Coordinates of C-alpha atoms in Angstrom, one line a residue:
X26 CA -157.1 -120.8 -66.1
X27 CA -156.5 -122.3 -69.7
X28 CA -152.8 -122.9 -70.7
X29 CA -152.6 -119.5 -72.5
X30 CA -153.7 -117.7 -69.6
X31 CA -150.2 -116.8 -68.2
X32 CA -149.3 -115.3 -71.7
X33 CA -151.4 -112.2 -71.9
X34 CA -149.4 -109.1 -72.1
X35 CA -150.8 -106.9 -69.5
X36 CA -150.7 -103.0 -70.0
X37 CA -148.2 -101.4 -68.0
X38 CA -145.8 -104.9 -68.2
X39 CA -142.1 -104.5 -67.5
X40 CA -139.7 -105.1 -70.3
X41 CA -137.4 -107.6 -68.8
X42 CA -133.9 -107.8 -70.5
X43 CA -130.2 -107.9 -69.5
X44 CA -131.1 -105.2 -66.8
X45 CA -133.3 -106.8 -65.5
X46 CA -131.4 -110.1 -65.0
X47 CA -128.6 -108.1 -63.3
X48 CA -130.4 -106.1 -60.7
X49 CA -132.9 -109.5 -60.0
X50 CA -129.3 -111.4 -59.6
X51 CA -128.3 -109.5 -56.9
X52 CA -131.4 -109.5 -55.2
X53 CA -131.4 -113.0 -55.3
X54 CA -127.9 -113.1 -54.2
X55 CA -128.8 -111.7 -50.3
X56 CA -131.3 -115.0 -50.5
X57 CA -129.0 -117.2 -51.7
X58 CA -126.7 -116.1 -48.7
X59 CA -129.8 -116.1 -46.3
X60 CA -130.7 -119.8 -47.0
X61 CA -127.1 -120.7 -46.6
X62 CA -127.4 -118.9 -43.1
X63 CA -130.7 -120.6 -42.7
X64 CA -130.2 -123.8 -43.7
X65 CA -126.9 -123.9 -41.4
X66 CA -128.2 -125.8 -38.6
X67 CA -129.2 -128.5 -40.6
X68 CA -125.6 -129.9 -41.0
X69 CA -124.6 -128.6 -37.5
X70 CA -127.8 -130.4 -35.5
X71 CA -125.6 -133.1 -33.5
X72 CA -122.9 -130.8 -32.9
X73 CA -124.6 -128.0 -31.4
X74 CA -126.9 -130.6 -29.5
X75 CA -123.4 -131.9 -28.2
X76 CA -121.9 -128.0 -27.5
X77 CA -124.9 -126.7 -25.3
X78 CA -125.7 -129.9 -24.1
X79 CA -129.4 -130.4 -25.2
X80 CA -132.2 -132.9 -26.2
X81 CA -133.8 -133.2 -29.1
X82 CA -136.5 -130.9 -28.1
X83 CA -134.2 -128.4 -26.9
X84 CA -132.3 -128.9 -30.7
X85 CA -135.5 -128.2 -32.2
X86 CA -136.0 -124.7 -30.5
X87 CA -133.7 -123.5 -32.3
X88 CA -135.2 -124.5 -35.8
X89 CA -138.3 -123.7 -34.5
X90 CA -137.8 -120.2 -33.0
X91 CA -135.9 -119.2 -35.8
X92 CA -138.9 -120.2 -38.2
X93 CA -141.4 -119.1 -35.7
X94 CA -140.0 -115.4 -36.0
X95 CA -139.7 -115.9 -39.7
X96 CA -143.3 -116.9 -40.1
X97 CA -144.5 -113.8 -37.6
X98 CA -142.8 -111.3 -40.0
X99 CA -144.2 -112.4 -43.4
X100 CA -147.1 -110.3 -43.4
X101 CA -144.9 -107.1 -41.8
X102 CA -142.5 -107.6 -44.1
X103 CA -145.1 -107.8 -46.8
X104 CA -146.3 -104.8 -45.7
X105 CA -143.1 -102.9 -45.7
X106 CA -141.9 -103.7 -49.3
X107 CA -145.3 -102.8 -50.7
X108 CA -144.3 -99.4 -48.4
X109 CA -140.4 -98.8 -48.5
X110 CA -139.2 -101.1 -51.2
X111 CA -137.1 -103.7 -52.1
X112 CA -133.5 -102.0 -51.7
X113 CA -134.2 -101.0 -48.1
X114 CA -136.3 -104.3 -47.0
X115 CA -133.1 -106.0 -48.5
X116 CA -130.5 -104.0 -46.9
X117 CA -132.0 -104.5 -43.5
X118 CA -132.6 -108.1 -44.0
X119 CA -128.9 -108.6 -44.6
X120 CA -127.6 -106.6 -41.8
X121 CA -129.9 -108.6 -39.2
X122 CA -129.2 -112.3 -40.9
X123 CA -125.8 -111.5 -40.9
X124 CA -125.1 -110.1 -37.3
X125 CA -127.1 -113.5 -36.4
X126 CA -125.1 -115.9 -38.2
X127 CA -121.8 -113.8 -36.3
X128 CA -123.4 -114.4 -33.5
X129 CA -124.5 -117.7 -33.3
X130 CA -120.8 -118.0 -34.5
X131 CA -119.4 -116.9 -31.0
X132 CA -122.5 -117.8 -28.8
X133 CA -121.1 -119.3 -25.7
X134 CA -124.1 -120.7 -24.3
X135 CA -127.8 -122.0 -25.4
X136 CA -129.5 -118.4 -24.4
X137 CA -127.3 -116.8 -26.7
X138 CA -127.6 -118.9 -29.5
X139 CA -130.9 -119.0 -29.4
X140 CA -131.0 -115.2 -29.7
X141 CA -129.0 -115.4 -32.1
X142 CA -130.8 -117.4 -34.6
X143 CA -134.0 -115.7 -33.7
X144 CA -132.1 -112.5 -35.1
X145 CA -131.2 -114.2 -38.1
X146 CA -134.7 -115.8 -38.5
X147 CA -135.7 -112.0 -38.2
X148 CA -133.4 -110.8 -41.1
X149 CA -133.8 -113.9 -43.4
X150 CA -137.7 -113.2 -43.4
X151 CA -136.7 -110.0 -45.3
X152 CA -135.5 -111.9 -48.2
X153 CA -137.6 -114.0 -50.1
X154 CA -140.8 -111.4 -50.6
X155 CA -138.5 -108.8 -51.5
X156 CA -137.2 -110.8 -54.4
X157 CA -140.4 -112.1 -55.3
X158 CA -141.7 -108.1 -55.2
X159 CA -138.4 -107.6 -57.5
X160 CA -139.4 -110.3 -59.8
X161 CA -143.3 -108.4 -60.7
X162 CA -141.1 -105.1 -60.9
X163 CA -138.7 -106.1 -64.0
X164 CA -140.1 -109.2 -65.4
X165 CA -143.1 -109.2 -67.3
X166 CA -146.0 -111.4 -65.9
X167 CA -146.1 -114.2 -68.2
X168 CA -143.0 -114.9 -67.0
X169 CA -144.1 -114.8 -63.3
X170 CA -143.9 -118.6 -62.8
X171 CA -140.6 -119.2 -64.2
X172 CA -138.8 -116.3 -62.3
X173 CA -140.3 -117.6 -58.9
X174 CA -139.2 -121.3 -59.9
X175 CA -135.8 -119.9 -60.7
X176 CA -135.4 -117.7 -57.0
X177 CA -136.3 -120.6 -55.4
X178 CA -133.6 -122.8 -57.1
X179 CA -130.9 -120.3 -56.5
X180 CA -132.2 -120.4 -52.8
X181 CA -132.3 -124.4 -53.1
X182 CA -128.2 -124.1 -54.1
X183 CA -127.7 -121.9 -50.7
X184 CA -129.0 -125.4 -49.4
X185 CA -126.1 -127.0 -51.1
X186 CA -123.3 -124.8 -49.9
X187 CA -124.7 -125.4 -46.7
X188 CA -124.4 -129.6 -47.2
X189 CA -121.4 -129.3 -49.0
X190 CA -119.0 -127.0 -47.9
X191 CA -120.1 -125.4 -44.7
X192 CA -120.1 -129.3 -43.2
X193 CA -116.9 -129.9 -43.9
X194 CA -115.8 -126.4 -43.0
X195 CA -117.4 -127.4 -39.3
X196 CA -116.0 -130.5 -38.9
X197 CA -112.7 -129.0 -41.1
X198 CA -112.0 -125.8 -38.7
X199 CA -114.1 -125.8 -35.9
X200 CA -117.7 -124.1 -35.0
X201 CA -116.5 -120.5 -34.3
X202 CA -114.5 -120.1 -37.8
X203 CA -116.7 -122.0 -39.9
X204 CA -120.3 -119.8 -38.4
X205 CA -117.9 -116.5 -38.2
X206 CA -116.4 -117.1 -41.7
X207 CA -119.3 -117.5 -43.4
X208 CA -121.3 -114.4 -42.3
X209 CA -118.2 -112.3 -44.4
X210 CA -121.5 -113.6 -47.2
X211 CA -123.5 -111.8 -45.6
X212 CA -121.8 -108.0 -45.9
X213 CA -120.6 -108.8 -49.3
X214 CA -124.2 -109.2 -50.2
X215 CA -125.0 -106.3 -48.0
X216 CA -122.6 -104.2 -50.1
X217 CA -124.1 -104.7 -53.7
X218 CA -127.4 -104.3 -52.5
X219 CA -126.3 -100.8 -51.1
X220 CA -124.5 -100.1 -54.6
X221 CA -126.3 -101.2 -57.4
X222 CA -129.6 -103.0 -56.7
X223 CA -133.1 -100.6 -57.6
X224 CA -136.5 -101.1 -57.3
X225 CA -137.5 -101.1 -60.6
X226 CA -136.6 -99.9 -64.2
X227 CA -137.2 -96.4 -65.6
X228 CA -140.2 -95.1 -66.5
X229 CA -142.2 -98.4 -64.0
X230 CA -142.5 -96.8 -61.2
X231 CA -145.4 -97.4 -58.7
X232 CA -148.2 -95.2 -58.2
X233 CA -148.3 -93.5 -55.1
X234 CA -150.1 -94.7 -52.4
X235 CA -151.7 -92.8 -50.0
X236 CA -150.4 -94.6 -46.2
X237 CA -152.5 -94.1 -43.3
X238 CA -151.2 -95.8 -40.7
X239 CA -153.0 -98.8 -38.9
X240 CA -155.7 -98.1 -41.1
X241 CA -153.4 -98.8 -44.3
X242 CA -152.4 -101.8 -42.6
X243 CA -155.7 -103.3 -42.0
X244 CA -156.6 -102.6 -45.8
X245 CA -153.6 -104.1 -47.4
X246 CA -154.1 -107.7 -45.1
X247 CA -157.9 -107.8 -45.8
X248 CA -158.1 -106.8 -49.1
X249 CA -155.7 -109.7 -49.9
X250 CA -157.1 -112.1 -47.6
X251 CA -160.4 -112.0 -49.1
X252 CA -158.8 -113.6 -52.0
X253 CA -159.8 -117.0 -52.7
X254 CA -156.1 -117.0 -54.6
X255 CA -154.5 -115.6 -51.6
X256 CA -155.7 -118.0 -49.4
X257 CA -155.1 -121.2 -51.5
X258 CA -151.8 -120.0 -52.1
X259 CA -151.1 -120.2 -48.3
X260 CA -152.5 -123.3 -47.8
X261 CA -150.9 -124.7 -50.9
X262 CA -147.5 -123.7 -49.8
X263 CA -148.0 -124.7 -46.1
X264 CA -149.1 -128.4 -47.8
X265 CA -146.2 -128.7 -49.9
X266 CA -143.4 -127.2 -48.1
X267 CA -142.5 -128.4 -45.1
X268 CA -141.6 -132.3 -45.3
X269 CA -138.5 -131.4 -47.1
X270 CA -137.8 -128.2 -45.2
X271 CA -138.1 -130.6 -41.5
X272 CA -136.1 -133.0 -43.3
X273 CA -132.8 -130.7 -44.5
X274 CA -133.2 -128.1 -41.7
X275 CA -132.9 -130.0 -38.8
X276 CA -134.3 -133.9 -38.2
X277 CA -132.6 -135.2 -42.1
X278 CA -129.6 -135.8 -40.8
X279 CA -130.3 -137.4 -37.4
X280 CA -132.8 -139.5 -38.7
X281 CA -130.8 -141.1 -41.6
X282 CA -127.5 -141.7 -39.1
X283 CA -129.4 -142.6 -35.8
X284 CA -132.4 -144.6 -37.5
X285 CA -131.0 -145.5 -40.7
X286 CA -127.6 -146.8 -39.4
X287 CA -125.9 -144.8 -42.2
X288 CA -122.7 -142.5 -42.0
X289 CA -122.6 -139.0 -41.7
X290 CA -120.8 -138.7 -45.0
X291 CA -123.4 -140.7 -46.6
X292 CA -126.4 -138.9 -45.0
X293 CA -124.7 -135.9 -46.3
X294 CA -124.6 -137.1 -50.1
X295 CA -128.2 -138.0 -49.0
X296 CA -129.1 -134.1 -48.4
X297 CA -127.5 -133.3 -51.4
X298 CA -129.6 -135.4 -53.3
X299 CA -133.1 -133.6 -52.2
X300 CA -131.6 -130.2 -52.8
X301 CA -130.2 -131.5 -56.1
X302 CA -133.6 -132.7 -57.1
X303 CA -135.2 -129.6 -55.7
X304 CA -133.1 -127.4 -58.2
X305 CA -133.7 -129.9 -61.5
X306 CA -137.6 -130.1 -60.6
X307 CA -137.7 -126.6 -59.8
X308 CA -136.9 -125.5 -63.5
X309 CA -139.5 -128.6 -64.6
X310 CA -142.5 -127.0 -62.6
X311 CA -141.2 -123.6 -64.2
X312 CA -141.6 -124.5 -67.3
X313 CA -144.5 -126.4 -67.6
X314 CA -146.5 -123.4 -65.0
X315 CA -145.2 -121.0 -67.8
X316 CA -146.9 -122.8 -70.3
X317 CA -149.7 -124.7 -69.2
X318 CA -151.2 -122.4 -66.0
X319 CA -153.8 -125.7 -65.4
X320 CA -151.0 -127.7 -64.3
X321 CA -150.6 -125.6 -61.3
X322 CA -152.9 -127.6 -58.5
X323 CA -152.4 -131.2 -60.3
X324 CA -148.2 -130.7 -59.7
X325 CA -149.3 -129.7 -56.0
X326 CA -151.3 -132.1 -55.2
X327 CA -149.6 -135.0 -57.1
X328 CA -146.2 -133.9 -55.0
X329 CA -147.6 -134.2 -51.6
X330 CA -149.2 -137.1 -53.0
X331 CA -145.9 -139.0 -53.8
X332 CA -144.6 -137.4 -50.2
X333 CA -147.2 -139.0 -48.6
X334 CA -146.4 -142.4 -50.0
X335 CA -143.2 -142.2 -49.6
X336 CA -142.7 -141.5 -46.2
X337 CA -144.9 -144.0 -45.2
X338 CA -143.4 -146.7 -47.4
X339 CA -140.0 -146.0 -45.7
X340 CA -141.1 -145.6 -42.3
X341 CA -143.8 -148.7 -42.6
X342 CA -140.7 -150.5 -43.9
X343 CA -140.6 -154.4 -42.3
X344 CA -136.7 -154.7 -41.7
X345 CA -134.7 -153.0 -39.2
X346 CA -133.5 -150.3 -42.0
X347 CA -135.7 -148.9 -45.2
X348 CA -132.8 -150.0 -47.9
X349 CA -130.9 -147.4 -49.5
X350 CA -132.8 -147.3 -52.8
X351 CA -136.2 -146.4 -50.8
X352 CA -134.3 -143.8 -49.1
X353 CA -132.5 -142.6 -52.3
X354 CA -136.5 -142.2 -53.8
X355 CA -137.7 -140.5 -51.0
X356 CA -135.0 -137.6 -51.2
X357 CA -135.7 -137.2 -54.7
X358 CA -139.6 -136.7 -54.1
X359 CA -138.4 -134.7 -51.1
X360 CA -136.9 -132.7 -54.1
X361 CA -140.0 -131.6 -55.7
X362 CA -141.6 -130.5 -52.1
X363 CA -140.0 -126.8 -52.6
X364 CA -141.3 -126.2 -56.0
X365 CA -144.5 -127.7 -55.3
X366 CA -144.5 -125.1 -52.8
X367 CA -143.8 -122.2 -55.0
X368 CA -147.1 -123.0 -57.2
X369 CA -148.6 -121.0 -54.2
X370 CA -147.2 -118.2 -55.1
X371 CA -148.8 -118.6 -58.6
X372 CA -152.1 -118.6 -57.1
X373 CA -151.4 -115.4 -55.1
X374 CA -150.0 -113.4 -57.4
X375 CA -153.0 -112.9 -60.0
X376 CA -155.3 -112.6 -57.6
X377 CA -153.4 -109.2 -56.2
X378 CA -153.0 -106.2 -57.7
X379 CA -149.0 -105.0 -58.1
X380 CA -149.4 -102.8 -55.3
X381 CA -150.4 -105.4 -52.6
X382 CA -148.1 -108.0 -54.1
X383 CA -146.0 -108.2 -51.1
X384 CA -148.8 -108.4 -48.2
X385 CA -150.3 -111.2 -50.6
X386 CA -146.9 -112.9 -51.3
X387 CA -146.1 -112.7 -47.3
X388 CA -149.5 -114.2 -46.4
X389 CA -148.6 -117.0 -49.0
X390 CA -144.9 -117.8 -47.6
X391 CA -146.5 -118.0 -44.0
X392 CA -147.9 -121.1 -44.9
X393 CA -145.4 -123.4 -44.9
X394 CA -143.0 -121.8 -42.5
X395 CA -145.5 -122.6 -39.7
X396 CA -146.1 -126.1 -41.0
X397 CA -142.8 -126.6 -40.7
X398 CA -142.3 -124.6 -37.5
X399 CA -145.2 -127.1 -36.3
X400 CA -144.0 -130.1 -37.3
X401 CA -140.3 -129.6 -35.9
X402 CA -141.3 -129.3 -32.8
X403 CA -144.2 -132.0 -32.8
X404 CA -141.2 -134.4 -33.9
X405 CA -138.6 -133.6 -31.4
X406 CA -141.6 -133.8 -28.6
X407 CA -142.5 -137.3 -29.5
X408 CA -138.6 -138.3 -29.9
X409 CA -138.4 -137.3 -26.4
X410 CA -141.6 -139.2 -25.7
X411 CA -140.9 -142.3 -27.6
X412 CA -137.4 -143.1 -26.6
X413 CA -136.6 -141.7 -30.7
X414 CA -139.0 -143.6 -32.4
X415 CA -138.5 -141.7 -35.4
X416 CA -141.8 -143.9 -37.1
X417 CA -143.8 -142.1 -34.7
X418 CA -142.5 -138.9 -34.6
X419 CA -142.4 -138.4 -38.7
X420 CA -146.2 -139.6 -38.4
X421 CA -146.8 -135.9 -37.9
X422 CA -145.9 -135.2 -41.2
X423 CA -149.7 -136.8 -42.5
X424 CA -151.6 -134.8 -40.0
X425 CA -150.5 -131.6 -41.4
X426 CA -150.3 -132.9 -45.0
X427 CA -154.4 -133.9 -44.7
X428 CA -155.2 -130.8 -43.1
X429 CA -153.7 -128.8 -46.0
X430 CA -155.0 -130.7 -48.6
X431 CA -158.8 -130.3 -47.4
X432 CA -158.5 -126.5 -47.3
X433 CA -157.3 -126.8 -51.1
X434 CA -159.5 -128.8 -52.1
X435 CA -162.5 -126.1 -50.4
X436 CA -160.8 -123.6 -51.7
X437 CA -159.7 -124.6 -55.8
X438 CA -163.4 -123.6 -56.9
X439 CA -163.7 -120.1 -55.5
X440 CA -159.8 -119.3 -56.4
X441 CA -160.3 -120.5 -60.3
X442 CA -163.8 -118.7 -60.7
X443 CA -162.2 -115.3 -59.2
X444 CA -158.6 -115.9 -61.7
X445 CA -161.1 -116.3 -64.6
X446 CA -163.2 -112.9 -63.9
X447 CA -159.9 -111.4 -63.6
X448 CA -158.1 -112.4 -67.4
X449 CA -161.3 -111.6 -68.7
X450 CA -160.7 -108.2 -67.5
X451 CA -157.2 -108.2 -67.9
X452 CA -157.9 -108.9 -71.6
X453 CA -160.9 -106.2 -72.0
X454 CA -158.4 -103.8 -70.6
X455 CA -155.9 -104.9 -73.1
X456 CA -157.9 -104.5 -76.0
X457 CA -158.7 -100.7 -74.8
X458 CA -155.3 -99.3 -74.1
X459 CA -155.0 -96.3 -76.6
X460 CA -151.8 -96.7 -79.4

């Protein structure tokens, strides 16, 4: 775990290049689309509560049945890159985000939109893991950290589109051509997957695996579970993640107009300020992973450390409204909640062999989707309870955020003694690779 760790060259390492870039760019593209799809509902929370005529808790099944089928297909979808893929886990991802956004576009009452964004949620799973899986394919390891940093920025600029122009699109031209036009993303993405994107370079290609049905299946999950990497990935990304991805998916914007007294314009510049920050502190984290692999669990741990005290200095705060400066800090350490969570991927990925990369990386991303998943509902139930207290309802926030951080802090020991066995034998193989 020393900071020359992530340098070693391991036998067998992709070359990387100008190819490279281009096919990982167009993998990244369909997840650049899918967060714009799934981030959509952020800026669109008040007006759908006003088009089907909900509550808040009724507004949060929507976030939370779309992440709820999200989270349920990490670990198939894991499992079927690792089997099929990329290009084909892709090209179904797009297809099914796509014909969700469409549909969600036209849905004419709450039934159907929810349907609709369970769809999406379905296709959008598709997306991350495959580019991730794409990433190990092209890139040489060392550069691991960095290429995961820089997916999740693009995916963090999908937030942006949403928050920039898909809000004024909505309140610009309406619901049904604002939802419908967008998913025209969706096939144009679908289209250069079909046309140029490939698994991997010449001469890289994967062993064989020998499938086996269920019984594959139970091998891939357990073999990667019983990782101590695997597992403090997951609960490193489900510690990390979710306060930022509560606050822009769904409750940001209501809680900064309804409890904050501001305007919707300036709650918007307000989102755009965490994904901002997100994309600048994304690269930071990249860089200094890259270099320094220690860093990894102090950057987590420090992030939902300044989370922590943020949140509660802003919803602790005496007056009627936190000023804007707190609320201006607190979306910038919002920022550094999605690259915090990416570290878990960093603890994942050397634990796992290339060929159960995706079952390990889709165990991993579970983590914070069903944070977040729990804490979206556990909000809009105690808004509903507590006549929109929002100081209670973000309280939920430090329940999860202490439950993940004991499960790191068991699980840091076991995961560094298991990375270190495995560069020493990275290394020893190194050595022994014939000219």
């Amino acid at each position: 775990m020393s900071g020359t760790g992530s340098n070693v060259t391991l036998p067998g390492d992709p070359p990387g290049g100008r190819r490279a870039v281009t096919v990982w760019s167009i993998g990244v593209a369909v997840y650049f689309v899918a967060v714009i799809f799934r981030t959509s509902l952020g800026v669109a929370g008040l007006d759908a509560a006003d088009r089907f005529h909900v509550n808040a808790s009724a507004l949060s099944t929507f976030s939370i049945l779309q992440l709820l089928v999200y989270a349920g297909m990490q670990i198939p979808v894991g499992l079927l890159v690792d089997r099929l893929g990329t290009k084909k886990v892709l090209s179904i991802g797009a297809v099914l985000f796509t014909a969700g956004q469409l549909g969600f576009a036209f849905s004419p009452s709450y039934g159907t939109a929810l349907a609709s964004r369970a769809l999406l949620g379905c296709g959008d799973a598709m997306t991350f893991i495959s580019v991730l899986r794409l990433g190990t394919r092209w890139f040489p390891a060392r550069r691991g950290p960095l290429v995961a940093q820089l997916a999740g920025l693009v995916g963090m600029a999908g937030n942006l589109v949403s928050t920039l122009v898909l809000a004024r699109l909505l309140h610009g031209i309406g619901w049904t051509p604002a939802f419908a036009g967008s998913a025209l993303a969706g096939v144009v993405v679908l289209v250069l997957t079909l046309l140029f994107l490939k698994d991997h370079p010449e001469g890289h290609e994967p062993e064989p695996a020998s499938h086996q049905g269920a019984a594959y299946v139970r091998r891939q999950i357990a073999a990667a579970w019983r990782e101590p990497g695997t597992r403090l990935g997951l609960w490193v990304h489900f510690t990390t993640q979710f306060p930022a991805m509560v606050f822009l998916l769904l409750w940001g914007l209501p809680f900064l107009v309804q409890a904050q007294g501001l305007s919707r314009a300036m709650a918007g510049e307000l989102l755009t300020l965490v994904v901002l920050s997100n994309m600048v502190i994304g690269l930071v984290y990249g860089q200094i992973v890259a270099r320094h692999h220690a860093a990894r669990l102090p950057l987590a741990l420090g992030t939902v450390g300044a989370t922590a005290l943020l949140w509660a200095s802003t919803l602790a705060y005496p007056g009627a409204h936190a000023p804007m400066w707190l609320l201006v800090v607190l979306c910038t350490v919002l920022g550094a909640c999605g690259p915090a969570s990416m570290l878990g991927f960093d603890f994942a990925r050397p634990a796992n062999p290339p060929e159960r990369q995706g079952t390990a990386s889709g165990i991993t991303n579970m983590g914070g989707f069903v944070a977040s998943m729990t804490t979206l509902f556990a909000v809009g139930v105690l808004l509903d309870a507590t006549g929109d207290d929002y100081a209670v309802a973000f309280s939920a926030v430090f329940v999860l955020q202490a439950l993940g951080v004991s499960q790191i802090l068991r699980l840091r020991g076991q995961a560094a003694r298991r990375e270190r066995e495995r560069l020493v034998a990275s290394r020893v193989e190194t050595v022994h690779v014939p000219a």
